Coordinates of C-alpha atoms and ligand atoms in Angstrom, one line a residue:
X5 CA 72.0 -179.3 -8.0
X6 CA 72.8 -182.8 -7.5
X7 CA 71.7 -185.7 -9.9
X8 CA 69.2 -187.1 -7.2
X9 CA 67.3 -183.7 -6.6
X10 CA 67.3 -183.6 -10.4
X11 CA 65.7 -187.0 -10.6
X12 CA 63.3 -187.1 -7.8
X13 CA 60.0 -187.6 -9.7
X14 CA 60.9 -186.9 -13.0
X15 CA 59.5 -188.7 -16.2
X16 CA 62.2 -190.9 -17.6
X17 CA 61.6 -193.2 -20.7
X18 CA 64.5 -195.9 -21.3
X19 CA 65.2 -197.4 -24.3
X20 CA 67.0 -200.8 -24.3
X21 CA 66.1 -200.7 -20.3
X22 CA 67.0 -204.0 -20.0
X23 CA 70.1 -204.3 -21.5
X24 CA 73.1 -203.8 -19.7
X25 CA 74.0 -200.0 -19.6
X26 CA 70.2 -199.5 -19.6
X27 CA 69.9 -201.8 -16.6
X28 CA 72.4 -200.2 -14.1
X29 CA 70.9 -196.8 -15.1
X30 CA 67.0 -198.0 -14.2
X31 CA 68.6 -199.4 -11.1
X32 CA 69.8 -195.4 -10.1
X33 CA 67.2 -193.7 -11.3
X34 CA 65.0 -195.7 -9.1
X35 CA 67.4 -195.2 -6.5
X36 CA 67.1 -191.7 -6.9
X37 CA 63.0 -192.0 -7.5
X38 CA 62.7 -191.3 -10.7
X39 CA 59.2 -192.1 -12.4
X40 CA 61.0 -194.4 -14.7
X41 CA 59.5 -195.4 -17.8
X42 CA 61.8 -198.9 -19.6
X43 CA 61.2 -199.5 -23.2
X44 CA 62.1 -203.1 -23.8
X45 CA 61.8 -205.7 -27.0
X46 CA 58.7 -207.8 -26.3
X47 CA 60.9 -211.0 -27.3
X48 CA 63.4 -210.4 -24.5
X49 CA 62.5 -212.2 -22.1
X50 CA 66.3 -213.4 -21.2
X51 CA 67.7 -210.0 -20.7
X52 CA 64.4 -208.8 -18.6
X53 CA 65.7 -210.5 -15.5
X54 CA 68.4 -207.9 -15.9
X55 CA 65.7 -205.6 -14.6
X56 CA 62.9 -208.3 -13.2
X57 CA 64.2 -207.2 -9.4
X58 CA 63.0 -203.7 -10.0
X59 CA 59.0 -205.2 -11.1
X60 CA 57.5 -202.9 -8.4
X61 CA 59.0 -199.9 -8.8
X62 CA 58.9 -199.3 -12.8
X63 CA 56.6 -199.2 -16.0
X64 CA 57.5 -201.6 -18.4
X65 CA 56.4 -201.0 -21.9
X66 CA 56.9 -203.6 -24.3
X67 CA 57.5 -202.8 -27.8
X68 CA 60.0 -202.7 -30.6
X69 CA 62.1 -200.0 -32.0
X70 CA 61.3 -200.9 -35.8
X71 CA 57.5 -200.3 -35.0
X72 CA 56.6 -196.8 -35.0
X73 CA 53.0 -198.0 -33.3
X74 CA 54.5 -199.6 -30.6
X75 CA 56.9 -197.0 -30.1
X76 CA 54.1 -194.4 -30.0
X77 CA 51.8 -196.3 -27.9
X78 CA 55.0 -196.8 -25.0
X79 CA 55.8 -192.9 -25.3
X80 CA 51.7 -191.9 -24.8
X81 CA 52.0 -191.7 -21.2
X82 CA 54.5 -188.7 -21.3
X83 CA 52.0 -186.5 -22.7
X84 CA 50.9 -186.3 -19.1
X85 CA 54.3 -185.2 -17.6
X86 CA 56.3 -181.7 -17.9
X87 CA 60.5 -182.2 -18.4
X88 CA 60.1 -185.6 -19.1
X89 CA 63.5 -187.3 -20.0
X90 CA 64.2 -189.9 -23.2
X91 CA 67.7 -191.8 -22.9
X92 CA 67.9 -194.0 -25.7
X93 CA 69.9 -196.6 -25.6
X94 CA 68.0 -199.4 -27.4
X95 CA 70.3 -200.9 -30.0
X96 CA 71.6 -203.6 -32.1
X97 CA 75.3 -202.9 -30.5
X98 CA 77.9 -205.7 -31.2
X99 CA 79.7 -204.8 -33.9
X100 CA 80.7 -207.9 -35.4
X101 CA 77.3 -209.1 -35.2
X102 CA 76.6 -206.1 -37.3
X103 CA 78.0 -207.4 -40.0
X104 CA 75.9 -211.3 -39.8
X105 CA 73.0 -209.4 -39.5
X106 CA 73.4 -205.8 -41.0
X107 CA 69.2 -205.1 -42.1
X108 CA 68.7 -205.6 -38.7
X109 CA 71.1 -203.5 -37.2
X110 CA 70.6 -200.6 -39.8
X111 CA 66.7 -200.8 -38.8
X112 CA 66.7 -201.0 -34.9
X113 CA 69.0 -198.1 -35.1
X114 CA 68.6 -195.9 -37.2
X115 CA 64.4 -196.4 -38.4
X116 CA 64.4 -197.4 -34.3
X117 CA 66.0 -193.8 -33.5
X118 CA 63.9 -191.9 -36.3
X119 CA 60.8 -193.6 -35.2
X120 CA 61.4 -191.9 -31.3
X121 CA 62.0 -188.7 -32.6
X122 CA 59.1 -188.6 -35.0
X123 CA 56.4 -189.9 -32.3
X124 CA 58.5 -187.3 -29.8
X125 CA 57.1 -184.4 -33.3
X126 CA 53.5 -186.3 -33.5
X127 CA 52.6 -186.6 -30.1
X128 CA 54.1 -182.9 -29.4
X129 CA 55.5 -184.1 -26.1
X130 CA 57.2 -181.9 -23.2
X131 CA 60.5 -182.9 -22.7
X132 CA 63.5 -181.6 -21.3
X133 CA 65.9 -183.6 -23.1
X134 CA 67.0 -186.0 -25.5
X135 CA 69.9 -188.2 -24.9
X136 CA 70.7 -190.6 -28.2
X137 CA 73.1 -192.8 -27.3
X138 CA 76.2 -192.6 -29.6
X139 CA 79.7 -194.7 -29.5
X140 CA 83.2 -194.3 -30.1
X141 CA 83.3 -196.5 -32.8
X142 CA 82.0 -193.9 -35.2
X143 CA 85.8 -192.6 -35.4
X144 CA 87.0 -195.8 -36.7
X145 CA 90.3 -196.0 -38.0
X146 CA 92.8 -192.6 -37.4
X147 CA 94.2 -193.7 -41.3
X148 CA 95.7 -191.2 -43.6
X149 CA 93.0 -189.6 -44.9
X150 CA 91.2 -187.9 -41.9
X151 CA 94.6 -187.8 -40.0
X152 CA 95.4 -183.9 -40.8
X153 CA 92.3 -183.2 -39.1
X154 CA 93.2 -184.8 -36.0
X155 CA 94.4 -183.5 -32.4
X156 CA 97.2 -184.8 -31.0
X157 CA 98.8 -184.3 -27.1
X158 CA 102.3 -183.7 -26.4
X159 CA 103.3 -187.6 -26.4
X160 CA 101.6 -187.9 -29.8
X161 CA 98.3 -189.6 -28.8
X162 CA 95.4 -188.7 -30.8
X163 CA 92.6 -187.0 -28.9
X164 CA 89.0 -188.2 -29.6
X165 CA 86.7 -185.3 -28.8
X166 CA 83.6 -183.3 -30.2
X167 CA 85.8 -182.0 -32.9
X168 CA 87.1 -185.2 -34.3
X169 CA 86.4 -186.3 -37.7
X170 CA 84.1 -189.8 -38.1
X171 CA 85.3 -192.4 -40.3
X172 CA 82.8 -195.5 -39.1
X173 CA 84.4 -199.0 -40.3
X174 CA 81.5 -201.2 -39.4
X175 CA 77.9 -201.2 -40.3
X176 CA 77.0 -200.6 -36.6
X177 CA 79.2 -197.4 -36.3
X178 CA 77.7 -196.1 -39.5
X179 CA 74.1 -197.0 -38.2
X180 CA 74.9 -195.4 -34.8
X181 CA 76.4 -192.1 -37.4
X182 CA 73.3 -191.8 -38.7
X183 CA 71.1 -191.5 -35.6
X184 CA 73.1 -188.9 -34.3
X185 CA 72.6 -187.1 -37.3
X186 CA 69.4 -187.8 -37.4
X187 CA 68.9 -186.5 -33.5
X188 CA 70.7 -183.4 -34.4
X189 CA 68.3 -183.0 -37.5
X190 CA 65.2 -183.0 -35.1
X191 CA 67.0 -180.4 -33.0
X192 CA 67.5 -178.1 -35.3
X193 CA 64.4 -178.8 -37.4
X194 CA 61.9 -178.7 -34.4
X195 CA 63.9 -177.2 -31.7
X196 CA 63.5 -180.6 -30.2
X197 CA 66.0 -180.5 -27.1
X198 CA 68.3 -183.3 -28.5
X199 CA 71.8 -184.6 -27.3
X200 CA 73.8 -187.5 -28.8
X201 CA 76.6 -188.6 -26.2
X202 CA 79.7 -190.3 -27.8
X203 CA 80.6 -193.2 -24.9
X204 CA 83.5 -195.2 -25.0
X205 CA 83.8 -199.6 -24.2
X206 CA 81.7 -199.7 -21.2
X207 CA 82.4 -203.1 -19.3
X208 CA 81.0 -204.1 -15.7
X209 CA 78.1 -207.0 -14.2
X210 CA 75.3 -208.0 -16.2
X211 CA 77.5 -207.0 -20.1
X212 CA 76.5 -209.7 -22.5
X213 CA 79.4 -212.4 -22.8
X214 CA 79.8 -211.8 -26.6
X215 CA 81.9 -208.2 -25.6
X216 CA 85.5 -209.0 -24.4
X217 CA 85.6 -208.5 -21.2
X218 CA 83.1 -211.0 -20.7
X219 CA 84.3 -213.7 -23.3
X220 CA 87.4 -213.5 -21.5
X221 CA 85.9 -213.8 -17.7
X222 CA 83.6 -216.8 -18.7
X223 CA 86.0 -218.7 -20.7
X224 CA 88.4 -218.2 -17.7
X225 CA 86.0 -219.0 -15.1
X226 CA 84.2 -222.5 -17.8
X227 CA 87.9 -223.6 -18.9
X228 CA 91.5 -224.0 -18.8
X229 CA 91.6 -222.2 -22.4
X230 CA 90.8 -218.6 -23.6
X231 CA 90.3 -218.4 -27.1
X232 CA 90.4 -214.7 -28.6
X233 CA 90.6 -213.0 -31.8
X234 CA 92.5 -209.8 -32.5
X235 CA 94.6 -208.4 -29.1
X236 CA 96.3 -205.6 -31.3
X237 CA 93.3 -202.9 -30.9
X238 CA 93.6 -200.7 -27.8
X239 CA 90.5 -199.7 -26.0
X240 CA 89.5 -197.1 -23.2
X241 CA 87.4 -198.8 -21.2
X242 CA 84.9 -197.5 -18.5
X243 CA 83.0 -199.1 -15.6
X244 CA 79.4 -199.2 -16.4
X245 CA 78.2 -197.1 -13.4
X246 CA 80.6 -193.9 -14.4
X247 CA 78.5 -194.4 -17.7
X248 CA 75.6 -194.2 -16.5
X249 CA 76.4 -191.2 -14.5
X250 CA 77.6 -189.5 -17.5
X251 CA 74.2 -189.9 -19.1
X252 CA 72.5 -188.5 -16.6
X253 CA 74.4 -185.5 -16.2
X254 CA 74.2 -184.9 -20.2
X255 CA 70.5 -185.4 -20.3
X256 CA 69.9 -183.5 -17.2
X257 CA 72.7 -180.5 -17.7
X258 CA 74.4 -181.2 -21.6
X259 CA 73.1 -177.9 -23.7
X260 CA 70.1 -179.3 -26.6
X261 CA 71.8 -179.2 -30.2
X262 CA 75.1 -180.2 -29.2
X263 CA 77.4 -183.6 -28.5
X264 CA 79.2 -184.8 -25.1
X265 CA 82.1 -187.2 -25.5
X266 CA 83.2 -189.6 -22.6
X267 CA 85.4 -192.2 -21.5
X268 CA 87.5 -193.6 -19.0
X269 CA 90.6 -191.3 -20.3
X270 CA 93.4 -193.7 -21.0
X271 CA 93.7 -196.3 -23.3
X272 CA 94.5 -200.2 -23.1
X273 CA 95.5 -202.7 -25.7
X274 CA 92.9 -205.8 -25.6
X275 CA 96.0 -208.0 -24.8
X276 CA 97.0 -206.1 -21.8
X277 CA 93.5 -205.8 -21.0
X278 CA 93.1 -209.6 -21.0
X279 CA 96.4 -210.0 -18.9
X280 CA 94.9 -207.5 -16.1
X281 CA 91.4 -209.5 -16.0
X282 CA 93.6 -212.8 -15.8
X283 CA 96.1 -211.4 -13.1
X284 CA 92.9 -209.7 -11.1
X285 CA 90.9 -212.8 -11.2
X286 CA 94.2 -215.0 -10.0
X287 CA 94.7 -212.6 -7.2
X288 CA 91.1 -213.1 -6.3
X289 CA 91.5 -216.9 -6.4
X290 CA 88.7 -217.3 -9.7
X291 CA 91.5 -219.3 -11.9
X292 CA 95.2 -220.1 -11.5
X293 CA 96.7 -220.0 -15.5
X294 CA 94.2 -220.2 -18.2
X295 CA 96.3 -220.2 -21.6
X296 CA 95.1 -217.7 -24.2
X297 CA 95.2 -219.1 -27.8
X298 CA 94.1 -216.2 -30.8
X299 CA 92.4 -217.5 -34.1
X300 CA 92.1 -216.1 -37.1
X301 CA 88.4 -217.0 -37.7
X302 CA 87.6 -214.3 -34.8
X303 CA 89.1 -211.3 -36.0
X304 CA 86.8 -208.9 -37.6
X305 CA 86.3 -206.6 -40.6
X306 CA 87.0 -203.0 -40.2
X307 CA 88.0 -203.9 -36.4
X308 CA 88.6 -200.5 -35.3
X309 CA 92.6 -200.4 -34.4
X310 CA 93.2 -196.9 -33.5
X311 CA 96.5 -196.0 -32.0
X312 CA 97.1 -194.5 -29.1
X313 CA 94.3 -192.5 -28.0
X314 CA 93.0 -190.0 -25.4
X315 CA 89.7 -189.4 -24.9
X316 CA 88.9 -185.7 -24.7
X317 CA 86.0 -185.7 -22.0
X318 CA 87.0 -181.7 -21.0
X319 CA 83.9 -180.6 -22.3
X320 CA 81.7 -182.9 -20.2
X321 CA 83.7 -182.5 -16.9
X322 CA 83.9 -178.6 -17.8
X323 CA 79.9 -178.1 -18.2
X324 CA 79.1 -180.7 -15.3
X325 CA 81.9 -181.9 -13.3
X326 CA 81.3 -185.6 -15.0
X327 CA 85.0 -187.5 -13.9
X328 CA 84.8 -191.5 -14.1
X329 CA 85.1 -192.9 -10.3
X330 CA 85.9 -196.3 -10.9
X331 CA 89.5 -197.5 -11.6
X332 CA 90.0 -200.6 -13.8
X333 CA 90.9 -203.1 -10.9
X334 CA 87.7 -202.3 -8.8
X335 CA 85.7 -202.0 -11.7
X336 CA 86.9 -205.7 -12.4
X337 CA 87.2 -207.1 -9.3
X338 CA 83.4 -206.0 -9.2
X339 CA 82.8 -207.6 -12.5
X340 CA 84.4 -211.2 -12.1
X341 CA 82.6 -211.7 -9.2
X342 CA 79.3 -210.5 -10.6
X343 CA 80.1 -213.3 -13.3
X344 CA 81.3 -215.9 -11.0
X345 CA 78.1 -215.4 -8.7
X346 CA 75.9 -215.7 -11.6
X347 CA 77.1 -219.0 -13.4
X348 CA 73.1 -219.7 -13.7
X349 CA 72.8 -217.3 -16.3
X350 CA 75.2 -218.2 -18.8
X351 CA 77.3 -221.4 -17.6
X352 CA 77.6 -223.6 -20.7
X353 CA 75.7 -221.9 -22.4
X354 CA 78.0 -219.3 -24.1
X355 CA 78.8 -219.2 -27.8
X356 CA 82.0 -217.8 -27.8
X357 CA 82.5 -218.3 -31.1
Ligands
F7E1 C1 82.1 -198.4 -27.9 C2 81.7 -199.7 -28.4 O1 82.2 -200.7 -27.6 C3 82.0 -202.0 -27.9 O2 82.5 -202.3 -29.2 P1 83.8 -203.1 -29.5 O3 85.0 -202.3 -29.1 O4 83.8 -203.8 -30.8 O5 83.7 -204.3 -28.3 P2 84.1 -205.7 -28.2 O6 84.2 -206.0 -26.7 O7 83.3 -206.7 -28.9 O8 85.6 -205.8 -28.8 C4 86.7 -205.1 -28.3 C5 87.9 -205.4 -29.1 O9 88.4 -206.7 -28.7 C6 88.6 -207.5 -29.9 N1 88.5 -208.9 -29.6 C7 89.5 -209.8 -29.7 N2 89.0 -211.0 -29.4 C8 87.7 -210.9 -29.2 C9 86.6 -211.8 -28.8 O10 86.9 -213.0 -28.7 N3 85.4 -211.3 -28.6 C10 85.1 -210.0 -28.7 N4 83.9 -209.5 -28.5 N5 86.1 -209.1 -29.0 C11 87.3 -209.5 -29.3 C12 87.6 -207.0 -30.9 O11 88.0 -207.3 -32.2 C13 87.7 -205.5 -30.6 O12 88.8 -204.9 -31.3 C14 80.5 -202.3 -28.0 O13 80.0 -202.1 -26.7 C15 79.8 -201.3 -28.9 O14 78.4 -201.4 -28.7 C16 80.3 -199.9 -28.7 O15 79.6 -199.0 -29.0

């Protein structure tokens, strides 16, 4: 069955709705009319224009992830649905950020996750699935001592899949660790139908400025100069929309109890990466030849540097027929212009620090 027929009608309660992933999904599920419930932080008020277009068509409940009342009061309504579906994707997700504000991050995502899955237990809900809302970064570092328990392919790239061993480096990979944990715990505790999805760097319109391919497309499109921190880490980065599909098809076809890893499938160093947003935005007229300078004061603790990497996405695309669409230069032809036709959002106003 196809992922509108799935949809049509169908309960579905958002977390982080108005944040960027979460955005682009509410904007297909109502395309697919979906009966789409979007969990947002009552102090957000800049990131709800990022779903203010779609006023008429969902239910906005306004809440916080730290507050179990609030977060039971916003999931009430599901008592009165059958298959209901809960993506949560409601985080504290930069990691550097994680580290100036780490009580923060550890309670929005991990008390945030536990207080979904305890009100899923109290208010004995009927739900199909789910979905919390992993990321890559829980594998940290391939160093020497998880190495031996790697995969590696033929040309001697590691493989990140379902059976690779964790080694978080930052205080948001460890908090996003432990809600999957604790998602799995509610699965097998309460036969709650639980997945976690592992996503890779998602980029596209709408992604905060403070990620990289943003703090490079503002700066390029404000200035003559791009300032950057470390270019050495290589990344697989996926267009925002292939995400969102992969969501859907976990939370809709991904068996409860068990962990879907995705990405785009090949790898890019962040300098490389910065030199294809540069050359795509010159061919497209945005800039001529902004000069990239790299500080120290930006690198990060624990940045995550793996080494050449494949994501292993076989079982997804095996149990669903998940593949990302999207190559890198649409996906960022798609996203400079989204930036360049939306200067009023953030135009002198970024801290790129
Ligand atoms: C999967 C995962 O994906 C994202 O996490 P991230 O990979 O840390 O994302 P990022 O865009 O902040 O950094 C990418 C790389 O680029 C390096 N880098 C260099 N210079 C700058 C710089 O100036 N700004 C930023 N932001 N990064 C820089 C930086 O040090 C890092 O090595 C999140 O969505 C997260 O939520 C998530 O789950």
């Amino acid at each position: 069955m196809n992922l509108e027929t799935q949809l049509s009608e169908r309960a579905v309660f958002v977390t982080g709705a108005d944040g960027f992933v979460g955005s682009h999904l509410v904007d297909t599920l109502v395309e697919y009319g979906a009966d789409v419930h979007a969990f947002v932080r009552a102090t957000s008020s800049g990131e709800l224009n990022n779903i203010r277009h779609q006023a008429d068509s969902i239910t906005v409940h306004k809440g916080d992830l730290r507050d179990s009342h609030s977060v039971r009061k916003a999931l009430s309504p599901l008592k009165d649905t059958s298959e209901a579906l809960i993506i949560h994707l409601g985080a504290q997700a930069h990691v550097g950020e994680s580290w100036d504000r780490p009580y923060e991050t550890v309670d929005t995502n991990v008390r945030g996750t536990l207080n979904l899955l305890q009100a899923v237990v109290d208010l004995d809900l009927d739900i199909a699935k789910f979905d919390t809302a992993g990321t890559s970064e829980e594998y940290g570092n391939v160093v020497e001592e998880v190495r031996e328990n790697h995969e590696f392919d033929d040309n001697g790239r590691v493989i990140l899949s379902e059976r690779s061993p964790v080694n978080p480096k930052s205080v948001y990979a460890t908090s996003k660790l432990a809600a999957d944990f604790l998602t799995m715990n509610y699965y097998d505790a309460y036969k709650i139908p639980t997945v976690t999805t592992r996503m890779f760097n998602n980029y596209g319109p709408r992604q905060n400025p403070r990620y990289i391919t943003g703090t490079i497309i503002t700066q390029a499109l404000e200035r003559d100069i791009i300032e950057l921190g470390n270019l050495q880490p290589k990344r697989d980065m996926c267009y925002v929309q292939d995400g969102v599909r992969g969501h859907l098809h976990v939370a809709l076809e991904g068996n409860p109890g068990e962990q879907y890893v995705y990405g785009y499938g090949e790898n890019i160093s962040m300098r490389d990466w910065t030199n294809l947003i540069l050359e795509v935005g010159a061919e497209h007229g945005y800039w001529e030849d902004p000069q990239i300078v790299q500080s120290d004061d930006r690198y990060r603790p624990g940045d995550s540097d793996v080494e050449e990497l494949r994501v292993g996405h076989e079982k997804l695309t095996e149990k669903t027929g998940w593949e990302p669409r999207t190559t890198w230069r649409e996906g960022l032809s798609r996203t400079i212009e989204w930036y360049a036709q939306n200067k009023q959002k953030w135009y002198g106003r970024v801290d790129w620090r």
